[in-house]
């Protein structure tokens, strides 16, 4: 299996339950030099602050909301998208798929515009649909 060395990596949905531990793993990865964290929730600033205390040379930045998405994506070689909403009571799998597909579509469209050569990894519920 080939190793992908991505110097600048973005996590879109970095404040969520998957995004936070995923961001920690990427912060510890020796192939990464810059880690750009994005979320619609302002909590992502705290996630970035916490990760910046980990003793690695990886530089971490936080980006909140659509106005900061371009800055987050510029120059990225790898974009990981764990963004989406969790399934709520009464929500069908189709409902969940439609909501999360819309979120992912907007993020992927931004990737096509701001980092067209990046590798995209998408993790969104329902994963097997």
Tab-separated table of N, CA, C and O in Angstrom:
chain	number	residue	atom	x	y	z
A	1	UNK	N	0.841	-1.170	0.000
A	1	UNK	CA	0.000	0.000	0.000
A	1	UNK	C	0.892	1.242	0.000
A	1	UNK	O	1.819	1.357	0.778
A	2	UNK	N	0.597	2.174	-0.876
A	2	UNK	CA	1.377	3.401	-0.989
A	2	UNK	C	1.045	4.363	0.150
A	2	UNK	O	-0.096	4.450	0.592
A	3	UNK	N	2.046	5.063	0.616
A	3	UNK	CA	1.862	6.070	1.661
A	3	UNK	C	1.680	7.425	0.991
A	3	UNK	O	2.474	7.820	0.145
A	4	UNK	N	0.613	8.107	1.355
A	4	UNK	CA	0.367	9.445	0.818
A	4	UNK	C	0.940	10.453	1.790
A	4	UNK	O	0.569	10.482	2.960
A	5	UNK	N	1.900	11.237	1.335
A	5	UNK	CA	2.452	12.297	2.172
A	5	UNK	C	1.752	13.589	1.812
A	5	UNK	O	1.955	14.129	0.740
A	6	UNK	N	0.901	14.041	2.704
A	6	UNK	CA	0.175	15.285	2.487
A	6	UNK	C	0.693	16.299	3.488
A	6	UNK	O	0.558	16.114	4.695
A	7	UNK	N	1.314	17.327	2.995
A	7	UNK	CA	1.884	18.329	3.877
A	7	UNK	C	0.802	19.197	4.527
A	7	UNK	O	0.845	19.480	5.692
A	8	UNK	N	-0.196	19.613	3.738
A	8	UNK	CA	-1.291	20.430	4.268
A	8	UNK	C	-2.580	19.623	4.183
A	8	UNK	O	-2.991	19.204	3.106
A	9	UNK	N	-3.201	19.418	5.341
A	9	UNK	CA	-4.402	18.598	5.453
A	9	UNK	C	-5.508	19.414	6.100
A	9	UNK	O	-5.257	20.159	7.052
A	10	UNK	N	-6.729	19.273	5.587
A	10	UNK	CA	-7.887	19.926	6.190
A	10	UNK	C	-8.848	18.865	6.699
A	10	UNK	O	-9.026	17.824	6.071
A	11	UNK	N	-9.469	19.157	7.846
A	11	UNK	CA	-10.541	18.321	8.377
A	11	UNK	C	-11.778	19.208	8.408
A	11	UNK	O	-11.815	20.211	9.119
A	12	UNK	N	-12.778	18.849	7.607
A	12	UNK	CA	-14.010	19.624	7.521
A	12	UNK	C	-15.071	18.919	8.359
A	12	UNK	O	-15.544	17.845	8.002
A	13	UNK	N	-15.388	19.528	9.491
A	13	UNK	CA	-16.249	18.896	10.486
A	13	UNK	C	-15.408	18.512	11.689
A	13	UNK	O	-15.660	17.526	12.370
A	14	UNK	N	-14.388	19.323	11.965
A	14	UNK	CA	-13.386	18.995	12.978
A	14	UNK	C	-13.882	19.118	14.417
A	14	UNK	O	-13.224	18.640	15.332
A	15	UNK	N	-15.033	19.735	14.638
A	15	UNK	CA	-15.538	19.896	16.008
A	15	UNK	C	-16.451	18.748	16.423
A	15	UNK	O	-16.864	18.676	17.572
A	16	UNK	N	-16.755	17.836	15.519
A	16	UNK	CA	-17.692	16.752	15.802
A	16	UNK	C	-17.061	15.562	16.495
A	16	UNK	O	-15.853	15.522	16.760
A	17	UNK	N	-17.895	14.576	16.756
A	17	UNK	CA	-17.468	13.383	17.478
A	17	UNK	C	-16.445	12.540	16.740
A	17	UNK	O	-15.658	11.829	17.364
A	18	UNK	N	-16.440	12.578	15.431
A	18	UNK	CA	-15.421	11.892	14.640
A	18	UNK	C	-14.283	12.849	14.312
A	18	UNK	O	-13.106	12.480	14.333
A	19	UNK	N	-14.607	14.098	14.019
A	19	UNK	CA	-13.612	15.084	13.614
A	19	UNK	C	-12.551	15.376	14.665
A	19	UNK	O	-11.379	15.553	14.342
A	20	UNK	N	-12.946	15.409	15.931
A	20	UNK	CA	-11.971	15.721	16.984
A	20	UNK	C	-10.891	14.655	17.133
A	20	UNK	O	-9.696	14.975	17.055
A	21	UNK	N	-11.250	13.376	17.346
A	21	UNK	CA	-10.180	12.376	17.469
A	21	UNK	C	-9.400	12.182	16.163
A	21	UNK	O	-8.196	11.913	16.187
A	22	UNK	N	-10.072	12.352	15.031
A	22	UNK	CA	-9.395	12.254	13.743
A	22	UNK	C	-8.344	13.363	13.614
A	22	UNK	O	-7.223	13.125	13.161
A	23	UNK	N	-8.698	14.554	14.052
A	23	UNK	CA	-7.759	15.684	14.013
A	23	UNK	C	-6.553	15.417	14.908
A	23	UNK	O	-5.419	15.745	14.550
A	24	UNK	N	-6.793	14.806	16.059
A	24	UNK	CA	-5.690	14.451	16.958
A	24	UNK	C	-4.748	13.458	16.283
A	24	UNK	O	-3.514	13.620	16.337
A	25	UNK	N	-5.299	12.452	15.621
A	25	UNK	CA	-4.455	11.478	14.926
A	25	UNK	C	-3.634	12.134	13.816
A	25	UNK	O	-2.453	11.814	13.638
A	26	UNK	N	-4.245	13.055	13.091
A	26	UNK	CA	-3.515	13.749	12.021
A	26	UNK	C	-2.446	14.674	12.594
A	26	UNK	O	-1.377	14.834	12.007
A	27	UNK	N	-2.709	15.281	13.739
A	27	UNK	CA	-1.722	16.142	14.402
A	27	UNK	C	-0.478	15.333	14.778
A	27	UNK	O	0.643	15.833	14.747
A	28	UNK	N	-0.681	14.064	15.094
A	28	UNK	CA	0.431	13.201	15.500
A	28	UNK	C	1.139	12.550	14.305
A	28	UNK	O	2.169	11.904	14.476
A	29	UNK	N	0.604	12.712	13.103
A	29	UNK	CA	1.136	12.061	11.902
A	29	UNK	C	2.371	12.805	11.387
A	29	UNK	O	2.322	14.004	11.135
A	30	UNK	N	3.457	12.080	11.168
A	30	UNK	CA	4.725	12.686	10.735
A	30	UNK	C	4.702	13.182	9.296
A	30	UNK	O	5.571	13.946	8.893
A	31	UNK	N	3.713	12.747	8.510
A	31	UNK	CA	3.624	13.179	7.111
A	31	UNK	C	2.926	14.529	6.963
A	31	UNK	O	2.937	15.120	5.888
A	32	UNK	N	2.306	15.013	8.029
A	32	UNK	CA	1.542	16.261	7.989
A	32	UNK	C	2.373	17.398	8.577
A	32	UNK	O	2.999	17.235	9.616
A	33	UNK	N	2.374	18.552	7.899
A	33	UNK	CA	3.062	19.731	8.441
A	33	UNK	C	2.084	20.840	8.840
A	33	UNK	O	2.364	21.615	9.737
A	34	UNK	N	0.936	20.902	8.149
A	34	UNK	CA	-0.096	21.889	8.474
A	34	UNK	C	-1.441	21.190	8.572
A	34	UNK	O	-1.781	20.391	7.696
A	35	UNK	N	-2.197	21.523	9.605
A	35	UNK	CA	-3.520	20.937	9.813
A	35	UNK	C	-4.525	22.069	9.952
A	35	UNK	O	-4.470	22.851	10.901
A	36	UNK	N	-5.419	22.164	8.979
A	36	UNK	CA	-6.440	23.214	8.970
A	36	UNK	C	-7.770	22.592	9.387
A	36	UNK	O	-8.273	21.690	8.725
A	37	UNK	N	-8.323	23.082	10.487
A	37	UNK	CA	-9.573	22.549	11.024
A	37	UNK	C	-10.715	23.486	10.689
A	37	UNK	O	-10.621	24.695	10.920
A	38	UNK	N	-11.814	22.910	10.180
A	38	UNK	CA	-12.986	23.710	9.806
A	38	UNK	C	-14.241	23.113	10.416
A	38	UNK	O	-14.397	21.892	10.489
A	39	UNK	N	-15.136	23.996	10.847
A	39	UNK	CA	-16.458	23.570	11.272
A	39	UNK	C	-17.378	24.779	11.252
A	39	UNK	O	-16.909	25.921	11.264
A	40	UNK	N	-18.674	24.529	11.211
A	40	UNK	CA	-19.641	25.622	11.329
A	40	UNK	C	-19.796	26.011	12.796
A	40	UNK	O	-20.270	27.096	13.104
A	41	UNK	N	-19.384	25.125	13.708
A	41	UNK	CA	-19.467	25.395	15.147
A	41	UNK	C	-18.201	26.101	15.624
A	41	UNK	O	-17.088	25.643	15.337
A	42	UNK	N	-18.342	27.202	16.374
A	42	UNK	CA	-17.177	27.923	16.890
A	42	UNK	C	-16.290	27.079	17.812
A	42	UNK	O	-15.147	27.423	18.067
A	43	UNK	N	-16.804	25.956	18.279
A	43	UNK	CA	-16.049	25.039	19.126
A	43	UNK	C	-14.733	24.607	18.482
A	43	UNK	O	-13.788	24.239	19.173
A	44	UNK	N	-14.654	24.683	17.156
A	44	UNK	CA	-13.451	24.245	16.458
A	44	UNK	C	-12.223	25.053	16.882
A	44	UNK	O	-11.103	24.545	16.854
A	45	UNK	N	-12.426	26.276	17.327
A	45	UNK	CA	-11.290	27.083	17.819
A	45	UNK	C	-10.686	26.448	19.070
A	45	UNK	O	-9.467	26.442	19.247
A	46	UNK	N	-11.526	25.916	19.940
A	46	UNK	CA	-11.035	25.233	21.137
A	46	UNK	C	-10.332	23.934	20.801
A	46	UNK	O	-9.328	23.583	21.421
A	47	UNK	N	-10.848	23.226	19.806
A	47	UNK	CA	-10.204	21.986	19.356
A	47	UNK	C	-8.802	22.297	18.846
A	47	UNK	O	-7.829	21.629	19.204
A	48	UNK	N	-8.691	23.353	18.042
A	48	UNK	CA	-7.375	23.744	17.503
A	48	UNK	C	-6.439	24.171	18.624
A	48	UNK	O	-5.246	23.819	18.611
A	49	UNK	N	-6.952	24.898	19.596
A	49	UNK	CA	-6.114	25.330	20.726
A	49	UNK	C	-5.609	24.119	21.510
A	49	UNK	O	-4.425	24.053	21.869
A	50	UNK	N	-6.498	23.161	21.770
A	50	UNK	CA	-6.086	21.955	22.494
A	50	UNK	C	-5.026	21.182	21.719
A	50	UNK	O	-4.020	20.751	22.290
A	51	UNK	N	-5.233	21.014	20.416
A	51	UNK	CA	-4.282	20.253	19.610
A	51	UNK	C	-2.930	20.948	19.496
A	51	UNK	O	-1.899	20.291	19.363
A	52	UNK	N	-2.929	22.270	19.554
A	52	UNK	CA	-1.668	22.999	19.432
A	52	UNK	C	-0.742	22.731	20.620
A	52	UNK	O	0.454	22.986	20.540
A	53	UNK	N	-1.287	22.179	21.701
A	53	UNK	CA	-0.460	21.845	22.866
A	53	UNK	C	0.230	20.492	22.713
A	53	UNK	O	1.132	20.181	23.496
A	54	UNK	N	-0.175	19.702	21.741
A	54	UNK	CA	0.497	18.426	21.490
A	54	UNK	C	1.884	18.714	20.927
A	54	UNK	O	2.034	19.537	20.024
A	55	UNK	N	2.871	18.036	21.461
A	55	UNK	CA	4.261	18.326	21.128
A	55	UNK	C	4.667	17.703	19.793
A	55	UNK	O	5.375	16.701	19.740
A	56	UNK	N	4.176	18.327	18.705
A	56	UNK	CA	4.570	17.931	17.356
A	56	UNK	C	4.828	19.219	16.574
A	56	UNK	O	4.341	20.288	16.955
A	57	UNK	N	5.552	19.137	15.469
A	57	UNK	CA	5.806	20.344	14.678
A	57	UNK	C	4.632	20.767	13.792
A	57	UNK	O	4.697	21.801	13.131
A	58	UNK	N	3.550	20.000	13.768
A	58	UNK	CA	2.398	20.313	12.925
A	58	UNK	C	1.748	21.619	13.380
A	58	UNK	O	1.414	21.785	14.553
A	59	UNK	N	1.580	22.546	12.435
A	59	UNK	CA	0.918	23.820	12.710
A	59	UNK	C	-0.582	23.647	12.538
A	59	UNK	O	-1.030	23.138	11.511
A	60	UNK	N	-1.363	24.084	13.531
A	60	UNK	CA	-2.816	23.910	13.513
A	60	UNK	C	-3.492	25.270	13.394
A	60	UNK	O	-3.112	26.222	14.074
A	61	UNK	N	-4.492	25.344	12.522
A	61	UNK	CA	-5.294	26.567	12.388
A	61	UNK	C	-6.770	26.205	12.447
A	61	UNK	O	-7.164	25.107	12.078
A	62	UNK	N	-7.583	27.154	12.931
A	62	UNK	CA	-9.028	26.942	13.032
A	62	UNK	C	-9.749	27.894	12.096
A	62	UNK	O	-9.367	29.058	11.961
A	63	UNK	N	-10.805	27.380	11.468
A	63	UNK	CA	-11.597	28.168	10.524
A	63	UNK	C	-13.069	27.887	10.810
A	63	UNK	O	-13.483	26.729	10.823
A	64	UNK	N	-13.834	28.954	11.024
A	64	UNK	CA	-15.247	28.814	11.397
A	64	UNK	C	-16.140	29.429	10.335
A	64	UNK	O	-15.954	30.591	9.956
A	65	UNK	N	-17.100	28.656	9.856
A	65	UNK	CA	-18.125	29.167	8.950
A	65	UNK	C	-17.677	29.291	7.508
A	65	UNK	O	-16.495	29.219	7.176
A	66	UNK	N	-18.675	29.491	6.660
A	66	UNK	CA	-18.446	29.541	5.216
A	66	UNK	C	-17.462	30.622	4.786
A	66	UNK	O	-16.727	30.452	3.818
A	67	UNK	N	-17.417	31.737	5.507
A	67	UNK	CA	-16.521	32.839	5.140
A	67	UNK	C	-15.051	32.444	5.265
A	67	UNK	O	-14.195	33.043	4.605
A	68	UNK	N	-14.746	31.436	6.082
A	68	UNK	CA	-13.357	31.027	6.297
A	68	UNK	C	-13.001	29.710	5.602
A	68	UNK	O	-11.889	29.213	5.743
A	69	UNK	N	-13.939	29.166	4.837
A	69	UNK	CA	-13.700	27.878	4.188
A	69	UNK	C	-12.596	27.950	3.134
A	69	UNK	O	-11.744	27.065	3.056
A	70	UNK	N	-12.565	29.012	2.358
A	70	UNK	CA	-11.526	29.153	1.335
A	70	UNK	C	-10.139	29.157	1.958
A	70	UNK	O	-9.228	28.463	1.493
A	71	UNK	N	-9.965	29.927	3.034
A	71	UNK	CA	-8.658	29.994	3.703
A	71	UNK	C	-8.255	28.629	4.249
A	71	UNK	O	-7.074	28.273	4.236
A	72	UNK	N	-9.227	27.872	4.698
A	72	UNK	CA	-8.956	26.537	5.222
A	72	UNK	C	-8.466	25.599	4.123
A	72	UNK	O	-7.524	24.839	4.323
A	73	UNK	N	-9.076	25.686	2.958
A	73	UNK	CA	-8.796	24.729	1.875
A	73	UNK	C	-7.610	25.091	0.996
A	73	UNK	O	-7.032	24.214	0.345
A	74	UNK	N	-7.241	26.351	0.940
A	74	UNK	CA	-6.183	26.810	0.034
A	74	UNK	C	-4.901	26.002	0.236
A	74	UNK	O	-4.354	25.932	1.320
A	75	UNK	N	-4.450	25.347	-0.817
A	75	UNK	CA	-3.178	24.619	-0.784
A	75	UNK	C	-3.240	23.233	-0.167
A	75	UNK	O	-2.207	22.580	-0.009
A	76	UNK	N	-4.416	22.752	0.182
A	76	UNK	CA	-4.522	21.429	0.804
A	76	UNK	C	-4.260	20.319	-0.204
A	76	UNK	O	-4.683	20.391	-1.353
A	77	UNK	N	-3.568	19.299	0.257
A	77	UNK	CA	-3.290	18.123	-0.555
A	77	UNK	C	-4.205	16.958	-0.183
A	77	UNK	O	-4.388	16.034	-0.958
A	78	UNK	N	-4.746	17.020	1.032
A	78	UNK	CA	-5.666	16.000	1.526
A	78	UNK	C	-6.766	16.702	2.307
A	78	UNK	O	-6.479	17.561	3.146
A	79	UNK	N	-8.025	16.349	2.017
A	79	UNK	CA	-9.171	16.898	2.744
A	79	UNK	C	-9.993	15.726	3.259
A	79	UNK	O	-10.425	14.872	2.480
A	80	UNK	N	-10.182	15.683	4.571
A	80	UNK	CA	-10.983	14.637	5.200
A	80	UNK	C	-12.287	15.281	5.658
A	80	UNK	O	-12.264	16.313	6.326
A	81	UNK	N	-13.408	14.674	5.281
A	81	UNK	CA	-14.716	15.264	5.568
A	81	UNK	C	-15.541	14.324	6.443
A	81	UNK	O	-16.256	13.458	5.934
A	82	UNK	N	-15.445	14.491	7.778
A	82	UNK	CA	-16.331	13.736	8.668
A	82	UNK	C	-17.576	14.550	9.031
A	82	UNK	O	-18.220	14.293	10.043
A	83	UNK	N	-17.907	15.552	8.227
A	83	UNK	CA	-19.010	16.461	8.524
A	83	UNK	C	-20.360	15.804	8.329
A	83	UNK	O	-20.519	14.897	7.529
A	84	UNK	N	-21.323	16.300	9.057
A	84	UNK	CA	-22.695	15.824	8.928
A	84	UNK	C	-23.386	15.844	10.272
A	84	UNK	O	-22.784	16.157	11.293
A	85	UNK	N	-24.651	15.522	10.244
A	85	UNK	CA	-25.423	15.486	11.483
A	85	UNK	C	-25.649	14.033	11.888
A	85	UNK	O	-25.696	13.143	11.041
A	86	UNK	N	-25.784	13.774	13.190
A	86	UNK	CA	-26.105	12.411	13.623
A	86	UNK	C	-27.593	12.135	13.422
A	86	UNK	O	-28.401	13.058	13.310
A	87	UNK	N	-27.931	10.873	13.398
A	87	UNK	CA	-29.340	10.487	13.247
A	87	UNK	C	-30.090	10.812	14.534
A	87	UNK	O	-29.655	10.465	15.629
A	88	UNK	N	-31.222	11.474	14.384
A	88	UNK	CA	-32.047	11.870	15.518
A	88	UNK	C	-33.276	10.969	15.599
A	88	UNK	O	-33.675	10.366	14.601
A	89	UNK	N	-33.901	10.882	16.778
A	89	UNK	CA	-35.121	10.052	16.906
A	89	UNK	C	-36.178	10.469	15.888
A	89	UNK	O	-36.417	11.665	15.677
A	90	UNK	N	-36.766	9.487	15.245
A	90	UNK	CA	-37.797	9.737	14.250
A	90	UNK	C	-37.267	10.002	12.848
A	90	UNK	O	-38.033	10.097	11.893
A	91	UNK	N	-35.973	10.129	12.706
A	91	UNK	CA	-35.356	10.413	11.403
A	91	UNK	C	-35.099	9.099	10.676
A	91	UNK	O	-34.533	8.168	11.250
A	92	UNK	N	-35.522	9.026	9.436
A	92	UNK	CA	-35.247	7.828	8.644
A	92	UNK	C	-33.824	7.893	8.083
A	92	UNK	O	-33.209	8.969	8.057
A	93	UNK	N	-33.331	6.771	7.610
A	93	UNK	CA	-32.001	6.749	6.986
A	93	UNK	C	-31.989	7.638	5.742
A	93	UNK	O	-30.994	8.282	5.448
A	94	UNK	N	-33.119	7.651	5.023
A	94	UNK	CA	-33.213	8.517	3.842
A	94	UNK	C	-33.131	9.989	4.231
A	94	UNK	O	-32.479	10.783	3.546
A	95	UNK	N	-33.786	10.371	5.326
A	95	UNK	CA	-33.712	11.753	5.813
A	95	UNK	C	-32.263	12.118	6.141
A	95	UNK	O	-31.762	13.165	5.737
A	96	UNK	N	-31.614	11.221	6.871
A	96	UNK	CA	-30.225	11.455	7.269
A	96	UNK	C	-29.324	11.561	6.043
A	96	UNK	O	-28.485	12.463	5.951
A	97	UNK	N	-29.522	10.647	5.095
A	97	UNK	CA	-28.719	10.669	3.870
A	97	UNK	C	-28.893	11.997	3.136
A	97	UNK	O	-27.914	12.608	2.707
A	98	UNK	N	-30.128	12.442	2.977
A	98	UNK	CA	-30.387	13.673	2.231
A	98	UNK	C	-29.775	14.898	2.899
A	98	UNK	O	-29.210	15.766	2.218
A	99	UNK	N	-29.859	14.981	4.208
A	99	UNK	CA	-29.265	16.117	4.922
A	99	UNK	C	-27.745	16.092	4.768
A	99	UNK	O	-27.119	17.089	4.397
A	100	UNK	N	-27.139	14.946	5.071
A	100	UNK	CA	-25.683	14.862	5.022
A	100	UNK	C	-25.134	14.938	3.604
A	100	UNK	O	-24.046	15.469	3.383
A	101	UNK	N	-25.883	14.441	2.630
A	101	UNK	CA	-25.446	14.553	1.231
A	101	UNK	C	-25.371	16.024	0.827
A	101	UNK	O	-24.447	16.431	0.113
A	102	UNK	N	-26.321	16.829	1.292
A	102	UNK	CA	-26.288	18.259	0.997
A	102	UNK	C	-25.092	18.948	1.624
A	102	UNK	O	-24.436	19.789	0.998
A	103	UNK	N	-24.780	18.586	2.866
A	103	UNK	CA	-23.619	19.165	3.555
A	103	UNK	C	-22.337	18.790	2.813
A	103	UNK	O	-21.488	19.641	2.521
A	104	UNK	N	-22.191	17.514	2.506
A	104	UNK	CA	-20.980	17.037	1.820
A	104	UNK	C	-20.875	17.659	0.432
A	104	UNK	O	-19.782	18.047	0.000
A	105	UNK	N	-21.994	17.794	-0.278
A	105	UNK	CA	-21.968	18.393	-1.614
A	105	UNK	C	-21.409	19.820	-1.568
A	105	UNK	O	-20.568	20.197	-2.388
A	106	UNK	N	-21.843	20.598	-0.594
A	106	UNK	CA	-21.341	21.972	-0.464
A	106	UNK	C	-19.840	21.995	-0.174
A	106	UNK	O	-19.102	22.816	-0.735
A	107	UNK	N	-19.379	21.095	0.673
A	107	UNK	CA	-17.956	21.061	1.021
A	107	UNK	C	-17.105	20.583	-0.158
A	107	UNK	O	-16.035	21.132	-0.432
A	108	UNK	N	-17.584	19.572	-0.869
A	108	UNK	CA	-16.846	19.048	-2.022
A	108	UNK	C	-16.793	20.092	-3.145
A	108	UNK	O	-15.764	20.230	-3.822
A	109	UNK	N	-17.868	20.839	-3.319
A	109	UNK	CA	-17.878	21.921	-4.313
A	109	UNK	C	-16.815	22.963	-3.970
A	109	UNK	O	-16.085	23.445	-4.846
A	110	UNK	N	-16.687	23.291	-2.686
A	110	UNK	CA	-15.657	24.244	-2.251
A	110	UNK	C	-14.260	23.670	-2.488
A	110	UNK	O	-13.342	24.391	-2.893
A	111	UNK	N	-14.096	22.371	-2.270
A	111	UNK	CA	-12.801	21.724	-2.522
A	111	UNK	C	-12.444	21.813	-4.002
A	111	UNK	O	-11.287	22.093	-4.350
A	112	UNK	N	-13.411	21.573	-4.865
A	112	UNK	CA	-13.164	21.645	-6.312
A	112	UNK	C	-12.697	23.035	-6.713
A	112	UNK	O	-11.880	23.186	-7.624
A	113	UNK	N	-13.188	24.030	-6.030
A	113	UNK	CA	-12.835	25.416	-6.352
A	113	UNK	C	-11.495	25.841	-5.750
A	113	UNK	O	-10.707	26.512	-6.404
A	114	UNK	N	-11.230	25.447	-4.510
A	114	UNK	CA	-10.077	25.991	-3.777
A	114	UNK	C	-8.879	25.040	-3.654
A	114	UNK	O	-7.774	25.494	-3.378
A	115	UNK	N	-9.095	23.746	-3.845
A	115	UNK	CA	-7.969	22.787	-3.821
A	115	UNK	C	-8.304	21.632	-4.766
A	115	UNK	O	-8.478	20.493	-4.333
A	116	UNK	N	-8.374	21.938	-6.063
A	116	UNK	CA	-8.860	20.951	-7.042
A	116	UNK	C	-8.007	19.689	-7.169
A	116	UNK	O	-8.491	18.676	-7.657
A	117	UNK	N	-6.765	19.726	-6.742
A	117	UNK	CA	-5.902	18.554	-6.864
A	117	UNK	C	-5.817	17.727	-5.585
A	117	UNK	O	-5.075	16.748	-5.532
A	118	UNK	N	-6.559	18.112	-4.573
A	118	UNK	CA	-6.503	17.414	-3.288
A	118	UNK	C	-7.189	16.051	-3.371
A	118	UNK	O	-8.125	15.848	-4.138
A	119	UNK	N	-6.715	15.147	-2.546
A	119	UNK	CA	-7.374	13.857	-2.348
A	119	UNK	C	-8.465	14.093	-1.306
A	119	UNK	O	-8.224	14.724	-0.276
A	120	UNK	N	-9.675	13.590	-1.571
A	120	UNK	CA	-10.787	13.751	-0.638
A	120	UNK	C	-11.130	12.416	0.002
A	120	UNK	O	-11.192	11.390	-0.681
A	121	UNK	N	-11.329	12.449	1.306
A	121	UNK	CA	-11.808	11.286	2.057
A	121	UNK	C	-13.099	11.708	2.734
A	121	UNK	O	-13.111	12.679	3.485
A	122	UNK	N	-14.179	10.989	2.487
A	122	UNK	CA	-15.487	11.386	3.011
A	122	UNK	C	-15.993	10.307	3.984
A	122	UNK	O	-16.054	9.128	3.636
A	123	UNK	N	-16.328	10.770	5.191
A	123	UNK	CA	-16.884	9.883	6.227
A	123	UNK	C	-18.150	10.563	6.718
A	123	UNK	O	-18.077	11.522	7.472
A	124	UNK	N	-19.300	10.120	6.267
A	124	UNK	CA	-20.539	10.759	6.687
A	124	UNK	C	-21.638	9.727	6.810
A	124	UNK	O	-21.699	8.770	6.044
A	125	UNK	N	-22.508	9.902	7.780
A	125	UNK	CA	-23.609	8.959	8.009
A	125	UNK	C	-24.751	9.185	7.025
A	125	UNK	O	-24.986	10.315	6.631
A	126	UNK	N	-25.476	8.198	6.635
A	126	UNK	CA	-25.197	6.794	6.929
A	126	UNK	C	-24.073	6.279	6.039
A	126	UNK	O	-24.121	6.441	4.829
A	127	UNK	N	-23.064	5.707	6.641
A	127	UNK	CA	-21.844	5.310	5.939
A	127	UNK	C	-22.114	4.284	4.848
A	127	UNK	O	-21.526	4.340	3.783
A	128	UNK	N	-23.019	3.374	5.068
A	128	UNK	CA	-23.230	2.288	4.102
A	128	UNK	C	-24.354	2.563	3.107
A	128	UNK	O	-24.909	1.657	2.530
A	129	UNK	N	-24.704	3.825	2.894
A	129	UNK	CA	-25.762	4.144	1.918
A	129	UNK	C	-25.194	4.841	0.690
A	129	UNK	O	-24.154	5.385	0.707
